[in-house]
């Protein structure tokens, strides 16, 4: 093989390597940003591959192509995935590590094959140069082929590991990128030492240290295995944390409903007590009338009326549980000077246990927000609407204008107490998590709007449908 033919083969293999790199990066990107694919992303992917191949034809160093690609990726992420820049950084670092480790392992294979082939050549033959170029071409083919195979295998393994990661905080990015950074730095340093030009010629690392021919690939394998294991255990930790949070939320839901049931039992116990004592009251009134104590009768009846008013419901919703919850919240609100208004009629479309969880949590949060205002300025409006097969439960309340923001940019309900569990809002603030959990079981959702100093929450529930919570 002549030198021009070798250069052509080498150029073709370079383009092949670049195409494989671009495609494998997109495989890793798709796994990380699954569920967000669209026409826009498809066009961007095609342009990314073509741009990398195009740059490969230019006489520039590889780091120039990597830099341009990284700049383009971060620009695309900043425009289309503003809230997930951290995940994009992780994907780039992970892929660069895979590239470096793959090339490090493939270099050992290349060196072994080329050395064995060159040993069989006779430098005294006229065809030595042609045969040497032939050996180099075969070696380059083995290098690119083994590199491509290793890159594909590692990318597929890592892609399966990172599936299901919707949100990745910056602390997670830093944790998971430690081995990526270390691995790429080690691989870059070793690759730079494989062949070093010195005054007397060239220093060949594998010639001086033949045992490194198998030790270096093993180091690369261990680094990759460590990164894959780190991601695996991190995913397991996320699952366990989610289960712990779910258990905590369910425990709080049960406690809240037990409290409501106890209040209902106490209320009906008071009614039974009044009924039992009514005969005594009538006898007392009759005795006062017989004695002509009409002033005492008026005072006695007034006290009875006050007692009866405490047992009367301001809002009758059609269900004993929702009656107790709404009227209890109404009394609690009005006691501290909060205006309370409800338009609520329960029709049995949703189990009262789940509906009670929503009412308790949203009204608790509304009352807590209004309590921070001056007396008389707070208000709460509760409405239950029906639209086709959906129930729309709306709670509107005044607040101090401070809107808490979650780490993902969404709105969170106010809270005054925090759990030791990350991301869990306890007691009053646990409401949003509870409400979302119930809404998702009924294929619904929660919508939050803020307009000035008015906080509006709408919970949509599909009637007669129960699904698995996400």
Coordinates of C-alpha atoms in Angstrom, one line a residue:
X1 CA 0.0 0.0 0.0
X2 CA 1.3 3.4 -1.0
X3 CA 1.4 6.5 1.3
X4 CA -1.4 8.3 -0.5
X5 CA -3.6 5.2 -0.2
X6 CA -2.8 4.9 3.5
X7 CA -3.8 8.6 4.0
X8 CA -7.1 8.0 2.2
X9 CA -7.9 5.0 4.4
X10 CA -6.9 7.0 7.5
X11 CA -9.2 9.9 6.5
X12 CA -12.1 7.5 5.9
X13 CA -11.5 5.9 9.3
X14 CA -11.4 9.3 10.9
X15 CA -14.8 10.3 9.4
X16 CA -16.2 6.9 10.6
X17 CA -14.9 7.5 14.1
X18 CA -16.4 11.0 14.2
X19 CA -19.8 9.7 13.0
X20 CA -19.8 7.0 15.6
X21 CA -19.0 9.6 18.3
X22 CA -21.8 11.9 17.2
X23 CA -24.3 9.1 17.1
X24 CA -23.3 7.7 20.5
X25 CA -23.5 11.1 22.1
X26 CA -27.0 11.4 20.8
X27 CA -27.9 8.0 22.2
X28 CA -26.7 9.1 25.6
X29 CA -28.5 12.4 25.3
X30 CA -31.7 10.8 24.3
X31 CA -31.5 8.4 27.3
X32 CA -31.0 11.4 29.6
X33 CA -33.7 13.6 28.1
X34 CA -36.2 10.8 27.2
X35 CA -39.8 11.8 26.8
X36 CA -38.8 15.2 25.4
X37 CA -38.1 14.3 21.8
X38 CA -39.8 16.2 19.1
X39 CA -39.3 17.5 15.6
X40 CA -37.0 20.2 16.9
X41 CA -34.7 17.7 18.6
X42 CA -34.6 15.5 15.6
X43 CA -33.5 18.3 13.3
X44 CA -30.9 19.4 15.9
X45 CA -29.6 15.8 16.1
X46 CA -29.1 15.6 12.3
X47 CA -27.4 19.0 12.2
X48 CA -25.2 17.9 15.0
X49 CA -24.0 14.8 13.2
X50 CA -23.5 16.6 9.9
X51 CA -21.6 19.4 11.6
X52 CA -19.2 17.0 13.3
X53 CA -18.5 15.2 10.1
X54 CA -18.0 18.5 8.3
X55 CA -15.5 19.7 10.8
X56 CA -13.8 16.4 10.5
X57 CA -12.8 17.3 6.9
X58 CA -11.2 20.5 8.1
X59 CA -7.4 20.5 9.0
X60 CA -7.9 21.2 12.7
X61 CA -7.2 19.5 15.9
X62 CA -9.7 17.3 17.6
X63 CA -10.1 19.6 20.6
X64 CA -11.4 22.3 18.2
X65 CA -14.3 20.0 17.2
X66 CA -15.0 19.1 20.8
X67 CA -15.0 22.7 21.8
X68 CA -17.4 23.7 19.0
X69 CA -19.7 20.8 19.8
X70 CA -19.8 21.6 23.5
X71 CA -20.6 25.2 22.8
X72 CA -23.4 24.2 20.4
X73 CA -24.8 21.7 23.0
X74 CA -24.8 24.2 25.8
X75 CA -26.4 26.8 23.6
X76 CA -29.2 24.4 22.5
X77 CA -29.7 23.4 26.2
X78 CA -29.9 27.0 27.3
X79 CA -32.6 27.7 24.7
X80 CA -34.7 24.5 24.9
X81 CA -33.9 23.0 28.3
X82 CA -33.2 25.9 30.6
X83 CA -34.0 24.0 33.8
X84 CA -31.8 21.1 32.9
X85 CA -28.4 22.6 32.1
X86 CA -26.8 20.5 34.9
X87 CA -28.0 17.3 33.3
X88 CA -26.5 18.4 30.0
X89 CA -23.2 19.1 31.6
X90 CA -23.2 15.6 33.2
X91 CA -24.0 14.0 29.8
X92 CA -21.1 15.9 28.1
X93 CA -18.6 14.9 30.9
X94 CA -19.8 11.3 30.9
X95 CA -19.5 11.0 27.1
X96 CA -16.0 12.6 27.0
X97 CA -15.0 10.1 29.7
X98 CA -16.3 7.2 27.6
X99 CA -14.4 8.5 24.6
X100 CA -11.1 8.8 26.5
X101 CA -11.5 5.4 28.2
X102 CA -12.5 3.7 24.9
X103 CA -9.5 5.2 23.1
X104 CA -7.2 4.2 25.9
X105 CA -8.3 0.6 25.7
X106 CA -8.3 0.5 21.9
X107 CA -4.7 1.9 21.8
X108 CA -3.5 -1.2 23.6
X109 CA -5.2 -3.4 21.0
X110 CA -3.8 -1.3 18.2
X111 CA -0.2 -1.4 19.6
X112 CA -0.3 -5.1 20.1
X113 CA -1.5 -5.8 16.6
X114 CA 0.9 -3.4 14.9
X115 CA 3.9 -4.6 16.8
X116 CA 3.2 -8.3 15.9
X117 CA 2.8 -7.4 12.2
X118 CA 5.9 -5.2 12.1
X119 CA 8.0 -8.0 13.6
X120 CA 7.3 -10.1 10.5
X121 CA 8.6 -7.5 8.1
X122 CA 12.0 -7.5 6.5
X123 CA 13.5 -4.0 6.3
X124 CA 15.9 -5.1 3.5
X125 CA 13.1 -5.9 1.1
X126 CA 12.2 -3.3 -1.6
X127 CA 8.5 -3.6 -0.7
X128 CA 9.1 -2.8 3.0
X129 CA 7.5 0.7 2.9
X130 CA 4.4 -0.6 1.1
X131 CA 4.1 -3.5 3.6
X132 CA 4.6 -1.1 6.5
X133 CA 1.8 1.2 5.3
X134 CA -0.4 -1.9 4.9
X135 CA 0.3 -2.9 8.5
X136 CA -0.4 0.6 9.7
X137 CA -3.7 0.7 7.7
X138 CA -4.7 -2.7 9.3
X139 CA -3.7 -1.4 12.7
X140 CA -5.7 1.9 12.2
X141 CA -8.7 -0.2 11.1
X142 CA -8.4 -2.4 14.3
X143 CA -8.0 0.8 16.4
X144 CA -11.1 2.5 15.0
X145 CA -13.2 -0.7 15.0
X146 CA -12.3 -1.7 18.6
X147 CA -12.7 2.0 19.7
X148 CA -16.2 2.1 18.1
X149 CA -17.2 -1.2 19.6
X150 CA -16.1 -0.2 23.1
X151 CA -17.7 3.2 22.8
X152 CA -21.0 1.7 21.7
X153 CA -21.0 -0.9 24.5
X154 CA -20.1 1.6 27.2
X155 CA -22.7 4.1 25.9
X156 CA -25.5 1.5 25.9
X157 CA -24.6 0.4 29.4
X158 CA -24.5 4.0 30.7
X159 CA -27.7 5.0 28.8
X160 CA -29.6 2.2 30.5
X161 CA -28.3 3.4 33.9
X162 CA -29.4 7.0 33.5
X163 CA -32.9 6.3 32.2
X164 CA -35.7 7.7 34.4
X165 CA -33.7 10.6 35.7
X166 CA -36.1 13.6 35.2
X167 CA -34.4 16.2 37.4
X168 CA -30.7 16.3 38.3
X169 CA -29.6 18.8 40.8
X170 CA -26.2 20.4 40.6
X171 CA -25.0 18.5 43.7
X172 CA -25.9 15.3 41.9
X173 CA -24.0 16.4 38.8
X174 CA -20.9 17.1 40.9
X175 CA -21.2 13.7 42.6
X176 CA -21.7 11.7 39.5
X177 CA -19.1 13.6 37.4
X178 CA -16.1 13.0 39.8
X179 CA -15.1 9.7 38.1
X180 CA -15.9 11.1 34.7
X181 CA -13.5 14.0 35.3
X182 CA -10.8 11.8 36.9
X183 CA -11.1 9.1 34.2
X184 CA -10.8 11.5 31.3
X185 CA -7.8 13.3 32.9
X186 CA -6.0 9.9 33.5
X187 CA -6.8 8.7 30.0
X188 CA -5.6 12.0 28.5
X189 CA -2.4 11.9 30.4
X190 CA -1.6 8.3 29.5
X191 CA -2.5 8.8 25.8
X192 CA -0.1 11.8 25.8
X193 CA 2.7 9.5 27.2
X194 CA 2.2 6.6 24.7
X195 CA 4.6 8.2 22.3
X196 CA 6.9 11.1 23.3
X197 CA 9.5 12.8 21.1
X198 CA 12.9 13.1 22.8
X199 CA 16.4 14.2 21.7
X200 CA 17.5 10.7 20.7
X201 CA 14.3 9.7 18.9
X202 CA 10.9 8.6 20.4
X203 CA 10.0 7.3 23.8
X204 CA 7.5 4.4 23.4
X205 CA 5.7 3.7 26.7
X206 CA 4.6 0.2 25.8
X207 CA 8.1 -0.7 24.6
X208 CA 9.6 0.4 27.9
X209 CA 6.8 -1.0 30.1
X210 CA 5.2 -4.0 28.2
X211 CA 3.1 -4.9 31.2
X212 CA 1.2 -1.7 30.8
X213 CA -0.2 -3.1 27.6
X214 CA -2.8 -4.9 29.7
X215 CA -2.7 -2.9 32.9
X216 CA -3.8 0.4 31.3
X217 CA -7.0 -1.2 29.7
X218 CA -7.8 -2.8 33.1
X219 CA -7.6 0.6 34.8
X220 CA -9.9 2.0 32.2
X221 CA -12.4 -0.8 32.7
X222 CA -12.3 -0.2 36.5
X223 CA -12.9 3.5 36.1
X224 CA -15.9 2.8 33.8
X225 CA -17.3 0.2 36.2
X226 CA -16.9 2.6 39.1
X227 CA -18.9 5.3 37.2
X228 CA -21.6 2.8 36.2
X229 CA -21.8 1.5 39.8
X230 CA -22.0 5.0 41.2
X231 CA -24.9 5.8 38.9
X232 CA -26.6 2.5 39.8
X233 CA -26.4 3.1 43.5
X234 CA -27.4 6.7 43.1
X235 CA -30.5 5.6 41.2
X236 CA -31.3 3.0 44.0
X237 CA -30.9 5.8 46.6
X238 CA -33.4 8.0 44.6
X239 CA -35.9 5.1 44.6
X240 CA -35.6 4.4 48.3
X241 CA -35.9 8.1 49.0
X242 CA -39.0 8.4 46.9
X243 CA -40.5 5.4 48.7
X244 CA -39.6 6.9 52.1
X245 CA -41.2 10.2 51.1
X246 CA -44.3 8.4 49.8
X247 CA -44.6 6.5 53.1
X248 CA -44.2 9.7 55.0
X249 CA -46.9 11.5 53.0
X250 CA -49.3 8.6 53.4
X251 CA -48.7 8.5 57.1
X252 CA -49.5 12.2 57.3
X253 CA -52.7 11.7 55.3
X254 CA -53.9 8.9 57.6
X255 CA -53.1 11.1 60.7
X256 CA -55.1 14.0 59.2
X257 CA -58.1 11.9 58.4
X258 CA -58.1 10.3 61.9
X259 CA -58.1 13.8 63.3
X260 CA -61.1 14.7 61.2
X261 CA -63.0 11.5 62.1
X262 CA -62.4 12.2 65.8
X263 CA -63.8 15.7 65.3
X264 CA -66.8 14.3 63.6
X265 CA -67.3 11.8 66.4
X266 CA -67.1 14.5 69.0
X267 CA -69.5 16.7 67.0
X268 CA -72.2 13.9 66.8
X269 CA -71.5 13.1 70.5
X270 CA -72.4 16.7 71.3
X271 CA -75.6 16.3 69.4
X272 CA -76.6 13.1 71.2
X273 CA -75.8 14.9 74.5
X274 CA -78.0 17.8 73.7
X275 CA -80.9 15.5 72.7
X276 CA -80.5 13.6 75.9
X277 CA -80.6 16.8 78.0
X278 CA -83.5 18.4 76.1
X279 CA -86.1 16.9 78.4
X280 CA -84.3 18.5 81.4
X281 CA -84.1 21.9 79.5
X282 CA -87.9 21.7 78.8
X283 CA -88.6 20.9 82.5
X284 CA -86.5 23.8 83.6
X285 CA -88.3 26.2 81.3
X286 CA -91.6 24.9 82.4
X287 CA -90.7 25.5 86.0
X288 CA -89.4 29.0 85.4
X289 CA -92.7 29.8 83.5
X290 CA -94.8 28.5 86.4
X291 CA -92.8 30.7 88.8
X292 CA -93.3 33.8 86.5
X293 CA -89.5 34.2 86.0
X294 CA -89.8 35.3 82.4
X295 CA -86.5 37.2 82.5
X296 CA -84.7 34.0 83.6
X297 CA -86.5 32.1 80.8
X298 CA -85.2 34.6 78.2
X299 CA -81.6 34.3 79.5
X300 CA -81.9 30.5 79.7
X301 CA -83.2 30.2 76.1
X302 CA -80.4 32.6 74.9
X303 CA -77.8 30.3 76.4
X304 CA -79.5 27.2 74.8
X305 CA -79.4 29.0 71.5
X306 CA -75.7 29.7 71.8
X307 CA -75.1 26.1 72.5
X308 CA -77.2 25.0 69.5
X309 CA -75.5 27.4 67.2
X310 CA -72.1 25.8 68.0
X311 CA -73.6 22.5 66.7
X312 CA -75.2 23.9 63.5
X313 CA -73.6 23.7 60.2
X314 CA -73.1 26.9 58.2
X315 CA -72.4 24.8 55.1
X316 CA -74.3 21.6 54.2
X317 CA -72.4 19.7 51.5
X318 CA -74.3 16.4 51.3
X319 CA -71.8 14.3 53.2
X320 CA -71.0 14.1 56.9
X321 CA -67.2 14.0 56.4
X322 CA -67.0 17.0 54.1
X323 CA -69.6 18.8 56.3
X324 CA -67.3 18.4 59.3
X325 CA -64.1 19.4 57.4
X326 CA -65.5 22.5 55.7
X327 CA -67.4 23.8 58.8
X328 CA -64.5 23.1 61.0
X329 CA -62.2 25.1 58.8
X330 CA -64.8 27.9 58.5
X331 CA -65.0 28.2 62.3
X332 CA -61.3 28.2 62.6
X333 CA -60.9 30.9 60.0
X334 CA -63.7 33.1 61.3
X335 CA -62.3 32.8 64.8
X336 CA -59.1 34.7 63.7
X337 CA -60.9 37.2 61.5
X338 CA -60.6 35.5 58.1
X339 CA -63.6 35.7 55.7
X340 CA -64.6 32.2 54.6
X341 CA -67.0 31.5 51.7
X342 CA -67.8 28.0 50.2
X343 CA -69.8 26.8 47.3
X344 CA -69.5 23.1 47.7
X345 CA -71.9 20.2 47.0
X346 CA -70.6 16.7 47.3
X347 CA -72.1 14.2 44.8
X348 CA -70.1 11.0 45.6
X349 CA -68.1 11.1 42.3
X350 CA -64.8 10.8 44.2
X351 CA -64.3 8.7 47.4
X352 CA -64.8 11.0 50.4
X353 CA -61.5 9.9 51.9
X354 CA -59.4 11.2 49.0
X355 CA -61.5 14.4 48.7
X356 CA -61.1 15.0 52.4
X357 CA -57.3 14.8 52.0
X358 CA -57.5 17.5 49.4
X359 CA -59.8 19.8 51.4
X360 CA -57.8 19.4 54.6
X361 CA -54.5 20.2 53.0
X362 CA -55.5 23.1 50.8
X363 CA -57.7 24.8 53.4
X364 CA -55.0 24.4 56.1
X365 CA -52.5 26.1 53.8
X366 CA -54.9 28.8 53.0
X367 CA -55.7 29.5 56.6
X368 CA -52.0 29.5 57.5
X369 CA -51.3 32.0 54.7
X370 CA -54.2 34.3 55.8
X371 CA -53.0 34.2 59.5
X372 CA -49.9 36.1 58.4
X373 CA -52.0 39.1 57.4
X374 CA -53.7 41.7 59.6
X375 CA -57.0 40.7 61.1
X376 CA -59.9 41.3 58.7
X377 CA -57.7 41.3 55.5
X378 CA -57.7 37.6 54.9
X379 CA -60.2 35.7 52.9
X380 CA -60.7 32.2 51.6
X381 CA -63.1 31.0 48.8
X382 CA -63.8 27.3 48.2
X383 CA -65.6 26.1 45.1
X384 CA -66.4 22.7 43.6
X385 CA -67.3 22.8 39.9
X386 CA -68.2 20.0 37.4
X387 CA -67.1 20.1 33.8
X388 CA -68.1 17.0 31.7
X389 CA -66.3 14.1 33.4
X390 CA -64.1 16.3 35.5
X391 CA -64.4 17.8 39.0
X392 CA -62.7 21.1 39.5
X393 CA -62.0 22.0 43.2
X394 CA -60.8 25.6 43.6
X395 CA -59.3 27.3 46.6
X396 CA -58.5 31.0 46.5
X397 CA -57.0 32.9 49.3
X398 CA -55.1 36.1 50.1
X399 CA -51.5 36.0 51.2
X400 CA -48.5 38.2 51.9
X401 CA -47.2 38.1 48.3
X402 CA -44.2 35.9 49.0
X403 CA -44.2 33.0 46.6
X404 CA -41.8 30.1 47.5
X405 CA -40.1 28.5 44.5
X406 CA -39.0 24.9 44.3
X407 CA -35.6 23.8 42.9
X408 CA -37.2 22.9 39.6
X409 CA -38.7 26.3 39.2
X410 CA -42.3 25.4 40.2
X411 CA -44.4 27.0 42.9
X412 CA -44.5 25.5 46.3
X413 CA -47.0 26.1 49.1
X414 CA -45.8 28.0 52.1
X415 CA -44.5 26.0 55.0
X416 CA -43.2 26.9 58.5
X417 CA -41.8 23.5 59.4
X418 CA -39.3 21.3 57.5
X419 CA -38.7 17.6 57.7
X420 CA -35.3 16.0 58.0
X421 CA -36.2 14.2 54.8
X422 CA -34.9 16.2 51.7
X423 CA -37.7 17.6 49.6
X424 CA -40.5 16.8 52.0
X425 CA -42.7 19.5 53.4
X426 CA -44.3 18.6 56.7
X427 CA -47.5 19.4 58.6
X428 CA -49.2 22.4 56.9
X429 CA -46.8 22.6 54.0
X430 CA -47.1 18.9 53.2
X431 CA -50.4 19.8 51.5
X432 CA -49.1 20.2 48.0
X433 CA -47.5 16.8 47.9
X434 CA -50.6 15.2 49.3
X435 CA -52.9 17.0 46.8
X436 CA -50.7 16.1 43.8
X437 CA -50.5 12.5 44.9
X438 CA -54.3 12.2 45.1
X439 CA -54.9 14.2 41.8
X440 CA -52.5 11.9 39.9
X441 CA -54.4 8.8 41.1
X442 CA -57.5 10.2 39.3
X443 CA -55.6 11.2 36.2
X444 CA -55.8 14.8 37.1
X445 CA -53.4 17.5 38.2
X446 CA -52.8 20.7 40.2
X447 CA -52.6 24.1 38.8
X448 CA -51.3 27.1 40.8
X449 CA -51.8 30.7 39.8
X450 CA -50.6 33.9 41.7
X451 CA -52.1 37.3 40.9
X452 CA -50.9 40.0 43.1
X453 CA -51.6 39.0 46.7
X454 CA -54.2 36.3 45.7
X455 CA -53.1 32.6 45.6
X456 CA -55.4 30.4 43.5
X457 CA -55.2 26.5 43.4
X458 CA -57.2 24.4 41.1
X459 CA -57.3 20.6 41.5
X460 CA -58.7 18.6 38.5
X461 CA -60.0 15.1 39.2
X462 CA -61.5 12.7 36.7
X463 CA -64.7 11.2 38.0
X464 CA -64.9 7.5 38.5
X465 CA -61.3 6.8 37.4
X466 CA -58.5 5.7 39.7
X467 CA -55.0 5.1 38.5
X468 CA -51.6 4.4 39.8
X469 CA -49.8 7.4 41.2
X470 CA -46.8 8.4 39.3

